CSV table of N, CA and C and ligand atoms in Angstrom, one decimal:
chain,number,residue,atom,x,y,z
A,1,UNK,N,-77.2,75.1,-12.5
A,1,UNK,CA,-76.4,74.0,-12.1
A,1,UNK,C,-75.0,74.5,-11.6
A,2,UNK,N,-74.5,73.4,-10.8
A,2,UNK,CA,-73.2,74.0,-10.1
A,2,UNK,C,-72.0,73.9,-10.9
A,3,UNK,N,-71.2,75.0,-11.5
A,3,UNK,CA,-70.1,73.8,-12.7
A,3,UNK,C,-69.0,73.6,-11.6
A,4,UNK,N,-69.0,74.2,-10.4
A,4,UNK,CA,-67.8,73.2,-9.4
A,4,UNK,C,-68.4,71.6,-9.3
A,5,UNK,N,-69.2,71.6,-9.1
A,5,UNK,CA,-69.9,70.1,-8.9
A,5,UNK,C,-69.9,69.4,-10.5
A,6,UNK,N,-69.8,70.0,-11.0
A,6,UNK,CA,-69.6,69.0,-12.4
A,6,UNK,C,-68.7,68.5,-12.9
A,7,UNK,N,-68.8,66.9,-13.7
A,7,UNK,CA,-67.6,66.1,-13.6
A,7,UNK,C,-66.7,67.2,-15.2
A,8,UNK,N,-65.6,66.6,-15.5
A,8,UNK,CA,-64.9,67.2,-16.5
A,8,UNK,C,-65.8,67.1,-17.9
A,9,UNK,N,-66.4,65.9,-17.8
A,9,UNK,CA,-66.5,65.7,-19.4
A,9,UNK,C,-68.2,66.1,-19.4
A,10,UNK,N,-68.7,66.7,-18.3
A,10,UNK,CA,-69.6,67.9,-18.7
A,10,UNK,C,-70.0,68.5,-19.3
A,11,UNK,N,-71.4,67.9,-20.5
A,11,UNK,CA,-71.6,68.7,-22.0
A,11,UNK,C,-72.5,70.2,-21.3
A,12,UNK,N,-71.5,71.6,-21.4
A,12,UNK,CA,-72.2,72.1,-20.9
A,12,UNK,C,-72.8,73.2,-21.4
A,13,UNK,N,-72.1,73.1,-23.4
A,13,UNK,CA,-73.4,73.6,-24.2
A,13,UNK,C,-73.5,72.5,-24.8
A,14,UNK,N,-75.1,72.1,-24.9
A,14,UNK,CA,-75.4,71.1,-25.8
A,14,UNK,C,-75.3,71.1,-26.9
A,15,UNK,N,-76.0,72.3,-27.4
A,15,UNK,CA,-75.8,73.0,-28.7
A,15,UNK,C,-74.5,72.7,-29.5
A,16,UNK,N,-73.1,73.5,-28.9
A,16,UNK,CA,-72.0,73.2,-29.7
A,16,UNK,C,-71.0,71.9,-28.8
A,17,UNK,N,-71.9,71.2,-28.6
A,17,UNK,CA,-71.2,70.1,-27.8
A,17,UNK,C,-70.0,70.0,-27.2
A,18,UNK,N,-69.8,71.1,-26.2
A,18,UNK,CA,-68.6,71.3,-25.3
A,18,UNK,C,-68.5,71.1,-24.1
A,19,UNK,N,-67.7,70.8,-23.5
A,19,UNK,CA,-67.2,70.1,-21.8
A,19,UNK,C,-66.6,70.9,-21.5
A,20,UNK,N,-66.6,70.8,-20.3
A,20,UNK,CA,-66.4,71.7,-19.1
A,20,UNK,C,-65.4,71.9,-18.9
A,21,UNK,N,-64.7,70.5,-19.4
A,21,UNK,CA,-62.6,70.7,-19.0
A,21,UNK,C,-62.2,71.4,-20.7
A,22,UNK,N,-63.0,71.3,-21.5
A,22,UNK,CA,-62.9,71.9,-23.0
A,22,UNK,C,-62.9,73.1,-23.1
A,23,UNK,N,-63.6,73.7,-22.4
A,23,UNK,CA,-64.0,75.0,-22.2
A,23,UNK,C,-63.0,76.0,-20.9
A,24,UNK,N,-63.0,75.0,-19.9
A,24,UNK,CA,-61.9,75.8,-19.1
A,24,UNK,C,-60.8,76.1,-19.4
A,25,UNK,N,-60.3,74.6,-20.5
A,25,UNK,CA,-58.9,75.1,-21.2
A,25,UNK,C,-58.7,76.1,-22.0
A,26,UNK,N,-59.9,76.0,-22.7
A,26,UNK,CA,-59.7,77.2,-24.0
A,26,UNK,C,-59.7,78.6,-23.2
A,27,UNK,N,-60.4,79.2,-21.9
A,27,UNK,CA,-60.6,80.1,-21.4
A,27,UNK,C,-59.6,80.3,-20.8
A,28,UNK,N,-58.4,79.8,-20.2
A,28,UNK,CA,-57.2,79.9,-19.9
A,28,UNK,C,-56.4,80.1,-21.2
A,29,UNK,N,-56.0,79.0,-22.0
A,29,UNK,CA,-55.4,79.2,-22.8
A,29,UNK,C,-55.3,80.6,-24.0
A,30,UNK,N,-56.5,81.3,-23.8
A,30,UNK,CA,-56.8,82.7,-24.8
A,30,UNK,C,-57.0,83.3,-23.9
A,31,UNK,N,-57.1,83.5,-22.5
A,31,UNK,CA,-57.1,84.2,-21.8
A,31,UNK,C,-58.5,84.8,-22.0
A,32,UNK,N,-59.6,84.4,-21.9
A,32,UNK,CA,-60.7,84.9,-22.2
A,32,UNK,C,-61.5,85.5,-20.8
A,33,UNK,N,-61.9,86.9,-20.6
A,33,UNK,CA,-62.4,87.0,-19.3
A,33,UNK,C,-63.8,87.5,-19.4
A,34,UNK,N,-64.6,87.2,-20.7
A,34,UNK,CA,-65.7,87.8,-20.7
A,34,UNK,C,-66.7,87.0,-21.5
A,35,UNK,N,-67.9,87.1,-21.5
A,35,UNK,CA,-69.0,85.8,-22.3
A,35,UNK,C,-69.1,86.1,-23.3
A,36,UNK,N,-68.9,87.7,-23.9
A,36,UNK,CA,-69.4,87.8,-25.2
A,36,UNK,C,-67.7,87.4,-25.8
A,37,UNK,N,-66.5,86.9,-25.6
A,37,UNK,CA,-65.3,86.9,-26.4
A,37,UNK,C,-65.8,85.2,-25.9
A,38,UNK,N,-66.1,84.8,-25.0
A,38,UNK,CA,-65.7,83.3,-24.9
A,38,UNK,C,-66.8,82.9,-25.7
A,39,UNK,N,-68.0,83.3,-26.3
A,39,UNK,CA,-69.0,83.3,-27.2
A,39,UNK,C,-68.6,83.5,-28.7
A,40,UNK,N,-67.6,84.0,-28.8
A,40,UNK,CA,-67.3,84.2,-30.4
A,40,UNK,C,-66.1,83.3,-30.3
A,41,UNK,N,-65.0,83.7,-29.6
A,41,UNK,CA,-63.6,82.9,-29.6
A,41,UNK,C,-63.9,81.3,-29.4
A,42,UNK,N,-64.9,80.9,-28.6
A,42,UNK,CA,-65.3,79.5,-28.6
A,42,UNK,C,-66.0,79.4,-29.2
A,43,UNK,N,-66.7,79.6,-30.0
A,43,UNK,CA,-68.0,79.4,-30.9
A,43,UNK,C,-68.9,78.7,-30.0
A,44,UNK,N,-69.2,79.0,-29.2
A,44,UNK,CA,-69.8,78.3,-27.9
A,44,UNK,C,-70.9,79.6,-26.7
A,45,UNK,N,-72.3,78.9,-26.8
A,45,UNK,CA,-73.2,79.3,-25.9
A,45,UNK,C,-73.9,80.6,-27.2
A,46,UNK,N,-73.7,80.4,-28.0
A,46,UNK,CA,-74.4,81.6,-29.0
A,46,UNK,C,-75.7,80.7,-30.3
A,47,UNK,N,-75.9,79.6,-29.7
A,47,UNK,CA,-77.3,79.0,-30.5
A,47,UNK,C,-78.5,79.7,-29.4
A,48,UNK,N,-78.8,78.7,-28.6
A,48,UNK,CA,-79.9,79.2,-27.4
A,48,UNK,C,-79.8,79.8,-26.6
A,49,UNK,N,-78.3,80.0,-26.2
A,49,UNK,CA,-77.6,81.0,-25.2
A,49,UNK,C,-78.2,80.1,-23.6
A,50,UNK,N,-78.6,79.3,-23.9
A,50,UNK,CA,-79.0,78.1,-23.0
A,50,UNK,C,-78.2,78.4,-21.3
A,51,UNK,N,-77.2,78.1,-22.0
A,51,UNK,CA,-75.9,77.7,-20.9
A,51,UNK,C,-75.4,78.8,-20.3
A,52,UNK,N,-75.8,80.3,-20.8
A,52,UNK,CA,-75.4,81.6,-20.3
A,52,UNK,C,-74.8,81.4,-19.2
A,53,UNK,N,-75.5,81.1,-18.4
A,53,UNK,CA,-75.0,81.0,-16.6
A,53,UNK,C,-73.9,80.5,-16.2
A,54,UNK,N,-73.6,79.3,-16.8
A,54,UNK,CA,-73.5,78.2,-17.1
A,54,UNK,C,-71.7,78.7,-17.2
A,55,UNK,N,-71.7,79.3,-17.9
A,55,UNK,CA,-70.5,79.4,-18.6
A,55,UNK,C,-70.0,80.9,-18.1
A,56,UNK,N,-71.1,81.7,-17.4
A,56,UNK,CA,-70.0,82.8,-16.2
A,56,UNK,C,-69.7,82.4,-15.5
A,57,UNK,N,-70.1,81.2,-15.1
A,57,UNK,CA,-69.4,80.5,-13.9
A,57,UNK,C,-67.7,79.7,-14.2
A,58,UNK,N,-67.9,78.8,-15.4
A,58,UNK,CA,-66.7,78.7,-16.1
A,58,UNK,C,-65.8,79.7,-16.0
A,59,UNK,N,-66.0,81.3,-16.4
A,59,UNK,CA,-64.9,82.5,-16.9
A,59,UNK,C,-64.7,82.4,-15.0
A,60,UNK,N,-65.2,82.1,-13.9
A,60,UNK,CA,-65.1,82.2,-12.3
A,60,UNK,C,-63.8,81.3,-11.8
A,61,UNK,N,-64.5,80.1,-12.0
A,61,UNK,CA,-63.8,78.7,-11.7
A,61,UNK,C,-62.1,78.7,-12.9
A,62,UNK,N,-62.0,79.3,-13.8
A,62,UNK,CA,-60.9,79.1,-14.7
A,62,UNK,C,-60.0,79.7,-14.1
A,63,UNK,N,-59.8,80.9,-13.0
A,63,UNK,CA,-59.2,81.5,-13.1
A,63,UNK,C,-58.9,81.4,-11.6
A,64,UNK,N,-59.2,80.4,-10.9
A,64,UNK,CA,-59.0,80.4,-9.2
A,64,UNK,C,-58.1,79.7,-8.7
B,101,FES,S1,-76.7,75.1,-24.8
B,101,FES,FE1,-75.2,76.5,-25.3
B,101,FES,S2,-76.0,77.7,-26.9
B,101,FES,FE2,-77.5,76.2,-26.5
């Protein structure tokens, strides 16, 4: 999926029920540039790892 095309409130781990604008803040705000720190520091994308993609594209888009 595209996460530029996705609206803010975008559950985009199901798993730990987080949004897309939830997630871009926290990845700015900790300054997070990597999936395995935004995986532990967010408690997020580490059940099914589902969203992997998902969420390199987030650490892309946070920082542009
Ligand atoms: S959807 Fe993110 S870990 Fe399952």
């Amino acid at each position: 999926m595209d996460m530029r095309a996705a609206a803010d409130d975008f559950k985009v781990c199901l798993c730990k029920q987080k949004t897309k604008k939830e997630l871009i803040d926290l990845i700015r705000e900790k300054e997070i540039r990597t999936l395995d720190d935004l995986r532990e520091i967010g408690d997020v994308g580490n059940k099914c790892g589902g969203c992997g993609e998902d969420l390199l594209q987030l650490l892309e888009i946070a920082y542009e």
